[in-house]
PDB file of C-alpha atoms and ligand atoms in Angstrom:
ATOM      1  CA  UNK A   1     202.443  60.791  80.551  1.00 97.00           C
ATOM      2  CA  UNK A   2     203.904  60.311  84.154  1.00 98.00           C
ATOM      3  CA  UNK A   3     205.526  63.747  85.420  1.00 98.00           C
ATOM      4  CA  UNK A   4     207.592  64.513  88.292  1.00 98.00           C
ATOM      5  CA  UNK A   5     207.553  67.942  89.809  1.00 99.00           C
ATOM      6  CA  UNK A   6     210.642  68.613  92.161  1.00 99.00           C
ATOM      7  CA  UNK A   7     209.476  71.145  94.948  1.00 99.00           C
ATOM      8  CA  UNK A   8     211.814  73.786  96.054  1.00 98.00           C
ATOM      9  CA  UNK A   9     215.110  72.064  96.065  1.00 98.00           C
ATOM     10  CA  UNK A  10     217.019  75.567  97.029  1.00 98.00           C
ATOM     11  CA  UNK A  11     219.831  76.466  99.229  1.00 98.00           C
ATOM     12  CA  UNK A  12     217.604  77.905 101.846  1.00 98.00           C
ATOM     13  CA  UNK A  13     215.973  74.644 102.730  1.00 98.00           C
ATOM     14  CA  UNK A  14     218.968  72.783 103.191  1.00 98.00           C
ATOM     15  CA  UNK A  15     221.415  72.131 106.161  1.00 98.00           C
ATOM     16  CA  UNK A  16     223.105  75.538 106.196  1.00 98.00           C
ATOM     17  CA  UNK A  17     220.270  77.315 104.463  1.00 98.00           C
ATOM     18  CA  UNK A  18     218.043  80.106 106.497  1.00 98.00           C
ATOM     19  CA  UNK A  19     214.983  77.620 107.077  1.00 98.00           C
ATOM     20  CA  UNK A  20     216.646  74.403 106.550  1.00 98.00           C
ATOM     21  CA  UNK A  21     214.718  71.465 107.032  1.00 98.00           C
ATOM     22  CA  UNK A  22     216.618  68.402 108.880  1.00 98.00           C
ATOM     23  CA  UNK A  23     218.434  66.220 106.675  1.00 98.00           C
ATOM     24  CA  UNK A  24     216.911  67.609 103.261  1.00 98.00           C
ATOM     25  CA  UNK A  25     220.144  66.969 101.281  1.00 98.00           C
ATOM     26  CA  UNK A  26     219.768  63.119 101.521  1.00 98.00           C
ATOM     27  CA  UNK A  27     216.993  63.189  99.277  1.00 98.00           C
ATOM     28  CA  UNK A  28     218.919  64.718  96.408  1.00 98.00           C
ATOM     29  CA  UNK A  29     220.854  61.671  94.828  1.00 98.00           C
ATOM     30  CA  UNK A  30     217.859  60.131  95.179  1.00 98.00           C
ATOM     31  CA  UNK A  31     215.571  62.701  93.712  1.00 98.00           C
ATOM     32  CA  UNK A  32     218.765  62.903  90.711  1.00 98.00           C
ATOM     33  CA  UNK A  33     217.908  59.005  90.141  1.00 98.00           C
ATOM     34  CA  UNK A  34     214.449  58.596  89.615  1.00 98.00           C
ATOM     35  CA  UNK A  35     214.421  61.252  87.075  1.00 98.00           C
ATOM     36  CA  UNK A  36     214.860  58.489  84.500  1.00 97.00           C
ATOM     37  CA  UNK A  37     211.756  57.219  85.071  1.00 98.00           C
ATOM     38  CA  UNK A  38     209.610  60.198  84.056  1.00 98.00           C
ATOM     39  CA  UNK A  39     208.272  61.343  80.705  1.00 97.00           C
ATOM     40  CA  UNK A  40     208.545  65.066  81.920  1.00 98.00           C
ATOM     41  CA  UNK A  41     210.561  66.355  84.629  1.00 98.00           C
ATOM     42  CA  UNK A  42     209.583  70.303  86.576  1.00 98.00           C
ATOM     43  CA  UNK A  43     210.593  72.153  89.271  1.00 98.00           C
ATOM     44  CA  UNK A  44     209.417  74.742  91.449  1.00 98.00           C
ATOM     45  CA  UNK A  45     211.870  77.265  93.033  1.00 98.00           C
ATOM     46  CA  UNK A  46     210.382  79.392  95.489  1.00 98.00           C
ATOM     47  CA  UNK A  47     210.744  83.416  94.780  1.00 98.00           C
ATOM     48  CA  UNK A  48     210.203  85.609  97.261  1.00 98.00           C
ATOM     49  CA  UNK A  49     210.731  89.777  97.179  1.00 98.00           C
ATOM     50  CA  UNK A  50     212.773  91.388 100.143  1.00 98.00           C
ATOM     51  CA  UNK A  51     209.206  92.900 100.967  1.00 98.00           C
ATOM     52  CA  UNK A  52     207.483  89.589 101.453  1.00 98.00           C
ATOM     53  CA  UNK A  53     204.965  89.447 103.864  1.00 98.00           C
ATOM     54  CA  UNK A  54     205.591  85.853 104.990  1.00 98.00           C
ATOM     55  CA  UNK A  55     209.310  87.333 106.538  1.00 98.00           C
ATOM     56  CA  UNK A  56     209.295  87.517 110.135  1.00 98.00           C
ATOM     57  CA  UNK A  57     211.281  90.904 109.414  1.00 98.00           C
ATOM     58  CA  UNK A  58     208.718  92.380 107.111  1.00 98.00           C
ATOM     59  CA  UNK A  59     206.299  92.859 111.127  1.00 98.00           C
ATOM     60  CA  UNK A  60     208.253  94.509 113.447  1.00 97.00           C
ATOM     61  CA  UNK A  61     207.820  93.057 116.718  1.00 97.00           C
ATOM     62  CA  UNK A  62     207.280  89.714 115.561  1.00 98.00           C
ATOM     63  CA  UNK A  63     209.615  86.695 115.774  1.00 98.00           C
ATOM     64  CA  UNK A  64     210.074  83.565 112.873  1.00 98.00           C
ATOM     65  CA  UNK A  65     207.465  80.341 113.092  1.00 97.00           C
ATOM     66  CA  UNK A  66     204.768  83.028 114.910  1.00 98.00           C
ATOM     67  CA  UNK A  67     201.456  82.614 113.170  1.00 98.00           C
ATOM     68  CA  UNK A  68     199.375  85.678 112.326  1.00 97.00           C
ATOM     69  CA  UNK A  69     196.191  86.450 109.968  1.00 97.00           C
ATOM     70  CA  UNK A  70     197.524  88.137 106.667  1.00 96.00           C
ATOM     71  CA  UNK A  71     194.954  89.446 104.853  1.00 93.00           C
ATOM     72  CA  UNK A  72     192.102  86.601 106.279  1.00 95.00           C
ATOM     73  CA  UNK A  73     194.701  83.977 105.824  1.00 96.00           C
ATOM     74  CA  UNK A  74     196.453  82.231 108.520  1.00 96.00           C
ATOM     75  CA  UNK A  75     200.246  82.752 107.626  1.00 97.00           C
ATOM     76  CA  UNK A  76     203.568  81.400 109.624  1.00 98.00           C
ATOM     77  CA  UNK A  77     206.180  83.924 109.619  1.00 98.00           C
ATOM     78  CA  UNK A  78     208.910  82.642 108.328  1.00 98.00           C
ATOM     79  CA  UNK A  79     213.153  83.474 108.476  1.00 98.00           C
ATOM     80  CA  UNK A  80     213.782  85.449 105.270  1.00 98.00           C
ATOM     81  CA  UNK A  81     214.309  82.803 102.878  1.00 98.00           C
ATOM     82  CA  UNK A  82     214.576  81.928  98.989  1.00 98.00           C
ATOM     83  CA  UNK A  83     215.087  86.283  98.104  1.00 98.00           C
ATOM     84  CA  UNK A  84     214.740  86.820  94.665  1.00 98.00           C
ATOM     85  CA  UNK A  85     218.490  86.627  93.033  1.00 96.00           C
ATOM     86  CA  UNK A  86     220.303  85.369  96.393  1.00 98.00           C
ATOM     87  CA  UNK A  87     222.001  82.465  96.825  1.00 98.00           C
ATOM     88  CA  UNK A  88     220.015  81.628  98.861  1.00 98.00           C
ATOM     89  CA  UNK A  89     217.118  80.992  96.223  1.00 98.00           C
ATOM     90  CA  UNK A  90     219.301  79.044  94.044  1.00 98.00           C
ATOM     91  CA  UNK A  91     219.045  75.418  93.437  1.00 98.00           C
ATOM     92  CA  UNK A  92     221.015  73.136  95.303  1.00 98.00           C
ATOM     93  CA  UNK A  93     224.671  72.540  92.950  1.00 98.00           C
ATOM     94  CA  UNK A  94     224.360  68.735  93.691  1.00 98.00           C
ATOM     95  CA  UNK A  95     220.394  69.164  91.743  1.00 98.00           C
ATOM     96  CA  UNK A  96     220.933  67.640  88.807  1.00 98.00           C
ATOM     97  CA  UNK A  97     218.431  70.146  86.393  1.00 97.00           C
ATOM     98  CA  UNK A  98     219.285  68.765  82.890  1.00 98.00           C
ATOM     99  CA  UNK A  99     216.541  67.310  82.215  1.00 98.00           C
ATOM    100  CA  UNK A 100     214.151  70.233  83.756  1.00 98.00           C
ATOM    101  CA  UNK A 101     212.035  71.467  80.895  1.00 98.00           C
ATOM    102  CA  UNK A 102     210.682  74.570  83.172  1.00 98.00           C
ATOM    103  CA  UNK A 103     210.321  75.966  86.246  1.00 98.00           C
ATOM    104  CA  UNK A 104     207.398  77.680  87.649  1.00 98.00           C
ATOM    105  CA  UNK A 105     208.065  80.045  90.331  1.00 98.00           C
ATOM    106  CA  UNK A 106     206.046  80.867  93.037  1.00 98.00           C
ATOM    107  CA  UNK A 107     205.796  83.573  95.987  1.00 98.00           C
ATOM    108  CA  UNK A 108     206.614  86.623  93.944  1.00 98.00           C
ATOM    109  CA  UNK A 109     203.801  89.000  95.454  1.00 97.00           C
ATOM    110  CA  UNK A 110     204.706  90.422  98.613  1.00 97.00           C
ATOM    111  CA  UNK A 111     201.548  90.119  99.823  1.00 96.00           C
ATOM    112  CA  UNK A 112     200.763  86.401 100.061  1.00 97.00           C
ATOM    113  CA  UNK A 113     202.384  83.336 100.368  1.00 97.00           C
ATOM    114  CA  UNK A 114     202.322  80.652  98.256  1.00 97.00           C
ATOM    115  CA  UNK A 115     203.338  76.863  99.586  1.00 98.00           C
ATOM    116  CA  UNK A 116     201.676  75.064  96.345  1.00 98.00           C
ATOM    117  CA  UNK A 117     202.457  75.248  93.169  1.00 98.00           C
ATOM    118  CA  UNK A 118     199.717  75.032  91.181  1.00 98.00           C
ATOM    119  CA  UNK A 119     198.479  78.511  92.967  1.00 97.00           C
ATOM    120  CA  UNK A 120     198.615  80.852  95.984  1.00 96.00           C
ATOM    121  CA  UNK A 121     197.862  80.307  99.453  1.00 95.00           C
ATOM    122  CA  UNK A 122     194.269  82.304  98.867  1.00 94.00           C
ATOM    123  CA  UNK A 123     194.221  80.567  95.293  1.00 93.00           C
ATOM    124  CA  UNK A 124     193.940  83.987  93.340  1.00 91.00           C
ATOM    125  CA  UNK A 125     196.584  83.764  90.791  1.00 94.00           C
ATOM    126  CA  UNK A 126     198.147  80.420  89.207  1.00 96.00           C
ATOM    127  CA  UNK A 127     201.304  79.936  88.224  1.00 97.00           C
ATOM    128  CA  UNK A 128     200.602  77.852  84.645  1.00 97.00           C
ATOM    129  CA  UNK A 129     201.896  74.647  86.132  1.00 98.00           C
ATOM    130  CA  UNK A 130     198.327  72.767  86.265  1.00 98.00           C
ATOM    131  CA  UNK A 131     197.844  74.133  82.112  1.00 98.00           C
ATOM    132  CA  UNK A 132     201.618  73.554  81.665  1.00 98.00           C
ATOM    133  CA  UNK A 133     201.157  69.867  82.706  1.00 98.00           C
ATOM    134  CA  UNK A 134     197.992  68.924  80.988  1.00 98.00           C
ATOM    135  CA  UNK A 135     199.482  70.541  77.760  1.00 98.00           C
ATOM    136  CA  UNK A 136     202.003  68.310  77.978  1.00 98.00           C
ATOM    137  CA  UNK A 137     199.304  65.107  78.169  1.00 98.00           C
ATOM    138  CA  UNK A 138     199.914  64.437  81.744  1.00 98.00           C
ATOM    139  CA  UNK A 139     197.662  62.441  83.386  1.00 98.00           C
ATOM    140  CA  UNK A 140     200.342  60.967  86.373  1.00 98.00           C
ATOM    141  CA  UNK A 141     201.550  63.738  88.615  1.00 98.00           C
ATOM    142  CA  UNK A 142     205.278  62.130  91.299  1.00 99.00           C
ATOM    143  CA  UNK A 143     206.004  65.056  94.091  1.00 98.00           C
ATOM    144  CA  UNK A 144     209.295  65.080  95.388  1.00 99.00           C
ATOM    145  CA  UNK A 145     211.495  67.816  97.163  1.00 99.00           C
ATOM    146  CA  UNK A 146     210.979  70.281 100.610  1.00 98.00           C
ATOM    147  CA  UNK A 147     209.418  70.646 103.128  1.00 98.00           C
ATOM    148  CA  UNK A 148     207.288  67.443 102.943  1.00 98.00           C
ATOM    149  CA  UNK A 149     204.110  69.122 104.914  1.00 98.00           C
ATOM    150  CA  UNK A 150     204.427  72.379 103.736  1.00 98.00           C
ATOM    151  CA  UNK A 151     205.270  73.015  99.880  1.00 98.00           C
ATOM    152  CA  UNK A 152     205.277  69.533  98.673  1.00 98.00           C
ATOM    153  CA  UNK A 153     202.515  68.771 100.655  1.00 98.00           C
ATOM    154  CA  UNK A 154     200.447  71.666  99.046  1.00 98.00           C
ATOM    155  CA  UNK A 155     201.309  71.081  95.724  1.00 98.00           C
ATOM    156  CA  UNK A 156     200.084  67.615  95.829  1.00 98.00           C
ATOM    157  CA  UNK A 157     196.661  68.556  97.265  1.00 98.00           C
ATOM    158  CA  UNK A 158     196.157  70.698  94.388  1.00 98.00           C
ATOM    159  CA  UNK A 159     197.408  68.559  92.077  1.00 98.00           C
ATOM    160  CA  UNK A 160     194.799  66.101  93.327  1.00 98.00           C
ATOM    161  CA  UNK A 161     192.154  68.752  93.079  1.00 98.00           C
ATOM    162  CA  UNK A 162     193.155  69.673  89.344  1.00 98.00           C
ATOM    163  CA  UNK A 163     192.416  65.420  88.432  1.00 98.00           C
ATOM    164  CA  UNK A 164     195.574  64.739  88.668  1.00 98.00           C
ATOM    165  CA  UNK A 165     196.237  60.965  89.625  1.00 98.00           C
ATOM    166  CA  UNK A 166     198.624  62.122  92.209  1.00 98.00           C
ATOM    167  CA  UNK A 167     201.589  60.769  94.279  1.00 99.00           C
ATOM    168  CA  UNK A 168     203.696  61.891  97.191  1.00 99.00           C
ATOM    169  CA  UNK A 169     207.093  60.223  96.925  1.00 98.00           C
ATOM    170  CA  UNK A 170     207.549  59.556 101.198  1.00 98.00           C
ATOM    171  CA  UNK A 171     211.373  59.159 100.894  1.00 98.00           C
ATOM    172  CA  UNK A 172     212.169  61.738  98.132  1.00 98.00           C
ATOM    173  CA  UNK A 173     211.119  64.469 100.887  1.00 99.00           C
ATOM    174  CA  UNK A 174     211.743  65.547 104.367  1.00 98.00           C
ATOM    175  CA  UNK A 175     210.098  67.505 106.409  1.00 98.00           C
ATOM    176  CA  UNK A 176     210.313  70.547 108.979  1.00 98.00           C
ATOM    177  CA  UNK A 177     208.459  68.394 112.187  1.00 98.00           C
ATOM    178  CA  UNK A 178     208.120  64.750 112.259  1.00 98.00           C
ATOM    179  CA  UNK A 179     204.329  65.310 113.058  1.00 98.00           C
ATOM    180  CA  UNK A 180     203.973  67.455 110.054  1.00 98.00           C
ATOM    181  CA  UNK A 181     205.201  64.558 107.724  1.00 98.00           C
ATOM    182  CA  UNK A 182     202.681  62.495 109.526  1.00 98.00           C
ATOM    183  CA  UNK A 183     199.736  64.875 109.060  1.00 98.00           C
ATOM    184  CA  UNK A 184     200.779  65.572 105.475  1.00 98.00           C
ATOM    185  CA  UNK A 185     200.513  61.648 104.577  1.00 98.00           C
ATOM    186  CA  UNK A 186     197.418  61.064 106.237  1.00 98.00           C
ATOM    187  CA  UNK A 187     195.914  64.357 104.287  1.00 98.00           C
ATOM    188  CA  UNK A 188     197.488  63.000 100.924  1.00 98.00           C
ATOM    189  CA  UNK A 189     194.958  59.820 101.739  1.00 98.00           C
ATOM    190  CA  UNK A 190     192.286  61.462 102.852  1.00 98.00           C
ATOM    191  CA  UNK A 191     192.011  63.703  99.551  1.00 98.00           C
ATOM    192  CA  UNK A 192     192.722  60.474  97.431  1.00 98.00           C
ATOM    193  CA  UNK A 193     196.551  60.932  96.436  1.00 98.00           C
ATOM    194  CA  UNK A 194     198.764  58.186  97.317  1.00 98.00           C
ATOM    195  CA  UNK A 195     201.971  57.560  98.752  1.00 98.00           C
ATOM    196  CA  UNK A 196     204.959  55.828  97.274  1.00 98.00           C
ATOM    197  CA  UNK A 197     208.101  54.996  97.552  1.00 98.00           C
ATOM    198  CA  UNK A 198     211.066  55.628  95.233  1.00 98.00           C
ATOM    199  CA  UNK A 199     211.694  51.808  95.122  1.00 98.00           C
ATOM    200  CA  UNK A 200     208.391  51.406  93.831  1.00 98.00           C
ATOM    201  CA  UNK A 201     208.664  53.442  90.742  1.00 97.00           C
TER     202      UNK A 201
HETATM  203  C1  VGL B   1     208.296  76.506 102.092  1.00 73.90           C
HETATM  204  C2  VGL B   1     207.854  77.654 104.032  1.00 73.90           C
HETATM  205  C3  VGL B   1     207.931  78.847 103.368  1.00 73.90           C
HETATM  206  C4  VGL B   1     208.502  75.193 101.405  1.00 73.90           C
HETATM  207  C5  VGL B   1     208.369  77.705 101.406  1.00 73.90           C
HETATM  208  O1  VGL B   1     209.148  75.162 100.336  1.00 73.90           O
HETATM  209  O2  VGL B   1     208.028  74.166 101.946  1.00 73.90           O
HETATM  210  N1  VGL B   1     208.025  76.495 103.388  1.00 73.90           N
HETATM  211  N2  VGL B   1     208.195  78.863 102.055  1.00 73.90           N
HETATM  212 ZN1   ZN B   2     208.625  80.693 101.103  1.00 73.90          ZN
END
Protein backbone atom coordinates (compact mmCIF):
# COMPACT_ATOMS: atom_id res chain seq x y z
CA UNK A 1 0.00 0.00 0.00
CA UNK A 2 1.66 3.28 -1.36
CA UNK A 3 0.14 6.45 0.55
CA UNK A 4 0.44 10.00 -0.08
CA UNK A 5 0.14 12.47 2.73
CA UNK A 6 -0.52 16.15 1.48
CA UNK A 7 1.09 18.60 4.12
CA UNK A 8 -0.69 21.72 4.97
CA UNK A 9 -2.09 22.82 1.71
CA UNK A 10 -4.03 25.95 3.52
CA UNK A 11 -4.70 29.46 2.62
CA UNK A 12 -2.11 30.78 4.94
CA UNK A 13 0.79 29.27 3.10
CA UNK A 14 -0.07 30.49 -0.13
CA UNK A 15 0.62 33.76 -2.15
CA UNK A 16 -1.77 36.04 -0.25
CA UNK A 17 -1.82 33.93 2.87
CA UNK A 18 -0.14 35.35 6.34
CA UNK A 19 3.16 33.15 5.95
CA UNK A 20 3.01 32.38 2.37
CA UNK A 21 5.70 30.53 0.98
CA UNK A 22 6.93 31.72 -2.69
CA UNK A 23 5.16 30.19 -5.42
CA UNK A 24 3.31 27.38 -3.28
CA UNK A 25 0.19 27.40 -5.53
CA UNK A 26 2.09 25.85 -8.53
CA UNK A 27 2.33 22.71 -6.84
CA UNK A 28 -1.41 22.22 -6.52
CA UNK A 29 -2.50 20.88 -10.07
CA UNK A 30 0.24 18.92 -9.70
CA UNK A 31 -0.29 17.61 -6.23
CA UNK A 32 -4.40 17.18 -7.72
CA UNK A 33 -2.71 14.75 -10.46
CA UNK A 34 -0.71 12.34 -8.85
CA UNK A 35 -3.42 11.48 -6.53
CA UNK A 36 -4.34 8.71 -8.97
CA UNK A 37 -1.49 6.96 -8.32
CA UNK A 38 -1.97 6.23 -4.61
CA UNK A 39 -3.81 3.47 -2.78
CA UNK A 40 -4.63 5.99 0.11
CA UNK A 41 -4.60 9.61 -0.05
CA UNK A 42 -4.23 12.09 3.70
CA UNK A 43 -3.80 15.37 4.56
CA UNK A 44 -2.61 17.38 7.28
CA UNK A 45 -4.10 20.88 7.95
CA UNK A 46 -2.35 22.75 10.44
CA UNK A 47 -4.62 24.01 13.61
CA UNK A 48 -3.48 26.43 15.64
CA UNK A 49 -5.50 28.31 18.81
CA UNK A 50 -5.45 32.25 18.89
CA UNK A 51 -3.23 31.54 22.10
CA UNK A 52 -0.52 29.66 20.28
CA UNK A 53 2.74 30.05 21.47
CA UNK A 54 4.50 29.80 18.09
CA UNK A 55 2.60 33.54 17.19
CA UNK A 56 4.93 36.28 17.20
CA UNK A 57 1.87 38.15 18.95
CA UNK A 58 1.38 35.64 21.69
CA UNK A 59 5.40 37.52 23.27
CA UNK A 60 5.07 40.95 23.46
CA UNK A 61 8.09 42.57 22.36
CA UNK A 62 8.97 40.10 19.93
CA UNK A 63 8.81 40.32 16.12
CA UNK A 64 7.81 37.17 13.38
CA UNK A 65 10.87 34.65 12.14
CA UNK A 66 12.74 35.62 15.80
CA UNK A 67 13.84 32.37 17.36
CA UNK A 68 13.40 31.84 21.09
CA UNK A 69 13.55 28.68 23.60
CA UNK A 70 9.84 27.61 24.39
CA UNK A 71 9.75 25.39 26.98
CA UNK A 72 13.62 23.79 26.14
CA UNK A 73 12.69 23.81 22.54
CA UNK A 74 14.06 26.07 20.01
CA UNK A 75 10.86 27.65 18.37
CA UNK A 76 10.62 30.39 15.32
CA UNK A 77 7.97 32.79 15.97
CA UNK A 78 5.88 32.80 13.44
CA UNK A 79 2.96 35.52 11.77
CA UNK A 80 -0.35 34.25 13.19
CA UNK A 81 -1.24 31.71 10.80
CA UNK A 82 -3.67 28.62 10.08
CA UNK A 83 -6.28 29.96 13.45
CA UNK A 84 -8.57 27.42 14.23
CA UNK A 85 -11.96 28.15 12.05
CA UNK A 86 -10.37 31.13 9.87
CA UNK A 87 -10.03 31.22 6.49
CA UNK A 88 -7.08 31.33 6.82
CA UNK A 89 -6.76 27.56 8.00
CA UNK A 90 -8.83 26.34 5.26
CA UNK A 91 -7.65 24.31 2.42
CA UNK A 92 -6.77 25.86 -0.65
CA UNK A 93 -10.42 25.84 -3.08
CA UNK A 94 -8.24 24.72 -6.10
CA UNK A 95 -7.19 21.30 -3.46
CA UNK A 96 -8.90 18.81 -4.91
CA UNK A 97 -9.90 16.66 -1.34
CA UNK A 98 -12.24 13.96 -2.82
CA UNK A 99 -10.38 11.41 -2.48
CA UNK A 100 -8.98 12.42 1.22
CA UNK A 101 -10.03 9.65 3.53
CA UNK A 102 -8.87 11.84 6.77
CA UNK A 103 -7.13 14.48 8.00
CA UNK A 104 -5.02 14.63 10.99
CA UNK A 105 -4.57 17.92 12.48
CA UNK A 106 -1.81 19.18 14.17
CA UNK A 107 -0.74 22.31 16.44
CA UNK A 108 -3.82 22.44 18.60
CA UNK A 109 -1.96 22.98 22.08
CA UNK A 110 -0.98 26.39 22.63
CA UNK A 111 1.95 25.47 24.08
CA UNK A 112 4.06 23.75 21.42
CA UNK A 113 4.44 23.64 17.96
CA UNK A 114 4.12 20.97 15.85
CA UNK A 115 5.84 21.01 12.09
CA UNK A 116 5.44 16.99 11.65
CA UNK A 117 2.75 15.12 11.49
CA UNK A 118 3.25 12.08 12.92
CA UNK A 119 3.86 14.12 16.42
CA UNK A 120 4.87 17.36 18.17
CA UNK A 121 7.88 19.32 17.99
CA UNK A 122 8.98 17.74 21.67
CA UNK A 123 7.31 14.37 20.40
CA UNK A 124 4.85 14.12 23.47
CA UNK A 125 1.56 13.56 21.92
CA UNK A 126 0.82 11.90 18.34
CA UNK A 127 -1.65 12.67 16.23
CA UNK A 128 -2.78 8.81 15.03
CA UNK A 129 -1.35 9.34 11.59
CA UNK A 130 1.74 6.78 12.00
CA UNK A 131 -1.26 3.97 13.57
CA UNK A 132 -3.73 5.44 11.02
CA UNK A 133 -1.30 4.50 8.17
CA UNK A 134 -0.07 1.15 9.21
CA UNK A 135 -3.80 0.19 9.86
CA UNK A 136 -4.38 0.83 6.60
CA UNK A 137 -1.29 -1.75 5.42
CA UNK A 138 0.97 0.97 4.39
CA UNK A 139 4.28 0.19 3.91
CA UNK A 140 5.15 3.27 1.08
CA UNK A 141 4.79 6.68 2.62
CA UNK A 142 4.85 10.05 -0.90
CA UNK A 143 5.10 13.68 1.02
CA UNK A 144 3.87 16.42 -0.84
CA UNK A 145 2.59 20.01 0.14
CA UNK A 146 4.25 23.27 2.33
CA UNK A 147 6.78 24.45 3.40
CA UNK A 148 9.26 21.90 1.93
CA UNK A 149 11.93 22.32 5.01
CA UNK A 150 9.67 22.90 7.59
CA UNK A 151 6.32 20.74 7.81
CA UNK A 152 6.87 18.47 4.96
CA UNK A 153 10.24 18.15 5.78
CA UNK A 154 9.35 16.99 9.40
CA UNK A 155 6.81 14.75 8.56
CA UNK A 156 9.02 12.80 6.36
CA UNK A 157 11.78 12.40 8.99
CA UNK A 158 9.34 10.83 11.16
CA UNK A 159 7.84 8.94 8.78
CA UNK A 160 11.29 7.49 8.14
CA UNK A 161 11.77 6.93 11.82
CA UNK A 162 8.28 5.06 12.18
CA UNK A 163 9.80 2.30 9.09
CA UNK A 164 8.22 3.90 6.76
CA UNK A 165 9.92 3.48 3.22
CA UNK A 166 9.68 7.14 2.75
CA UNK A 167 9.71 9.74 -0.10
CA UNK A 168 9.87 13.49 -0.45
CA UNK A 169 8.19 14.46 -3.71
CA UNK A 170 11.02 17.62 -4.69
CA UNK A 171 8.54 19.30 -7.13
CA UNK A 172 5.19 18.69 -5.32
CA UNK A 173 6.62 21.26 -2.58
CA UNK A 174 8.13 24.61 -2.17
CA UNK A 175 9.77 26.02 0.28
CA UNK A 176 10.15 29.25 2.59
CA UNK A 177 14.31 29.78 1.70
CA UNK A 178 16.00 28.21 -1.14
CA UNK A 179 18.72 26.99 1.39
CA UNK A 180 16.10 25.41 3.49
CA UNK A 181 14.90 23.19 0.50
CA UNK A 182 18.51 22.36 0.11
CA UNK A 183 19.13 21.37 3.74
CA UNK A 184 15.81 19.54 3.89
CA UNK A 185 16.91 17.17 0.81
CA UNK A 186 20.21 16.51 1.98
CA UNK A 187 18.58 15.56 5.63
CA UNK A 188 15.87 13.36 3.76
CA UNK A 189 19.26 11.35 2.49
CA UNK A 190 21.05 11.39 5.29
CA UNK A 191 18.15 9.67 7.44
CA UNK A 192 17.55 7.20 4.45
CA UNK A 193 14.28 8.70 2.75
CA UNK A 194 14.53 9.46 -0.80
CA UNK A 195 13.70 12.01 -3.16
CA UNK A 196 11.50 11.83 -6.20
CA UNK A 197 10.02 13.40 -8.64
CA UNK A 198 6.34 13.52 -9.67
CA UNK A 199 7.37 12.26 -13.19
CA UNK A 200 8.76 9.37 -11.64
CA UNK A 201 5.73 8.02 -9.97
C1 LIG B 1 4.51 25.40 8.94
C2 LIG B 1 5.63 27.06 10.06
C3 LIG B 1 4.68 27.08 11.03
C4 LIG B 1 4.43 24.48 7.76
C5 LIG B 1 3.54 25.40 9.92
O1 LIG B 1 3.32 24.02 7.42
O2 LIG B 1 5.50 24.22 7.15
N1 LIG B 1 5.55 26.21 9.03
N2 LIG B 1 3.63 26.25 10.95
ZN1 LIG C 1 2.00 26.50 12.27
Amino acid sequence: MKALIVVDLQNDFLPGGSLAVPRGDEIIPLVNKIQDNFDLVVATQDWHPKNHLSFASNHPGKQPFEVINLNGIEQVLWPDHCVQGEKGALFSRNFDDRRVEAIFRKGTDPSIDSYSGFFDNGRKKSTGLGDYLRGRGVRQVYLCGLAAEFCVLYTALDAIELGFETYYLEDATRSLSQEGFKQAKEQIIQRGGHLIRSEEL
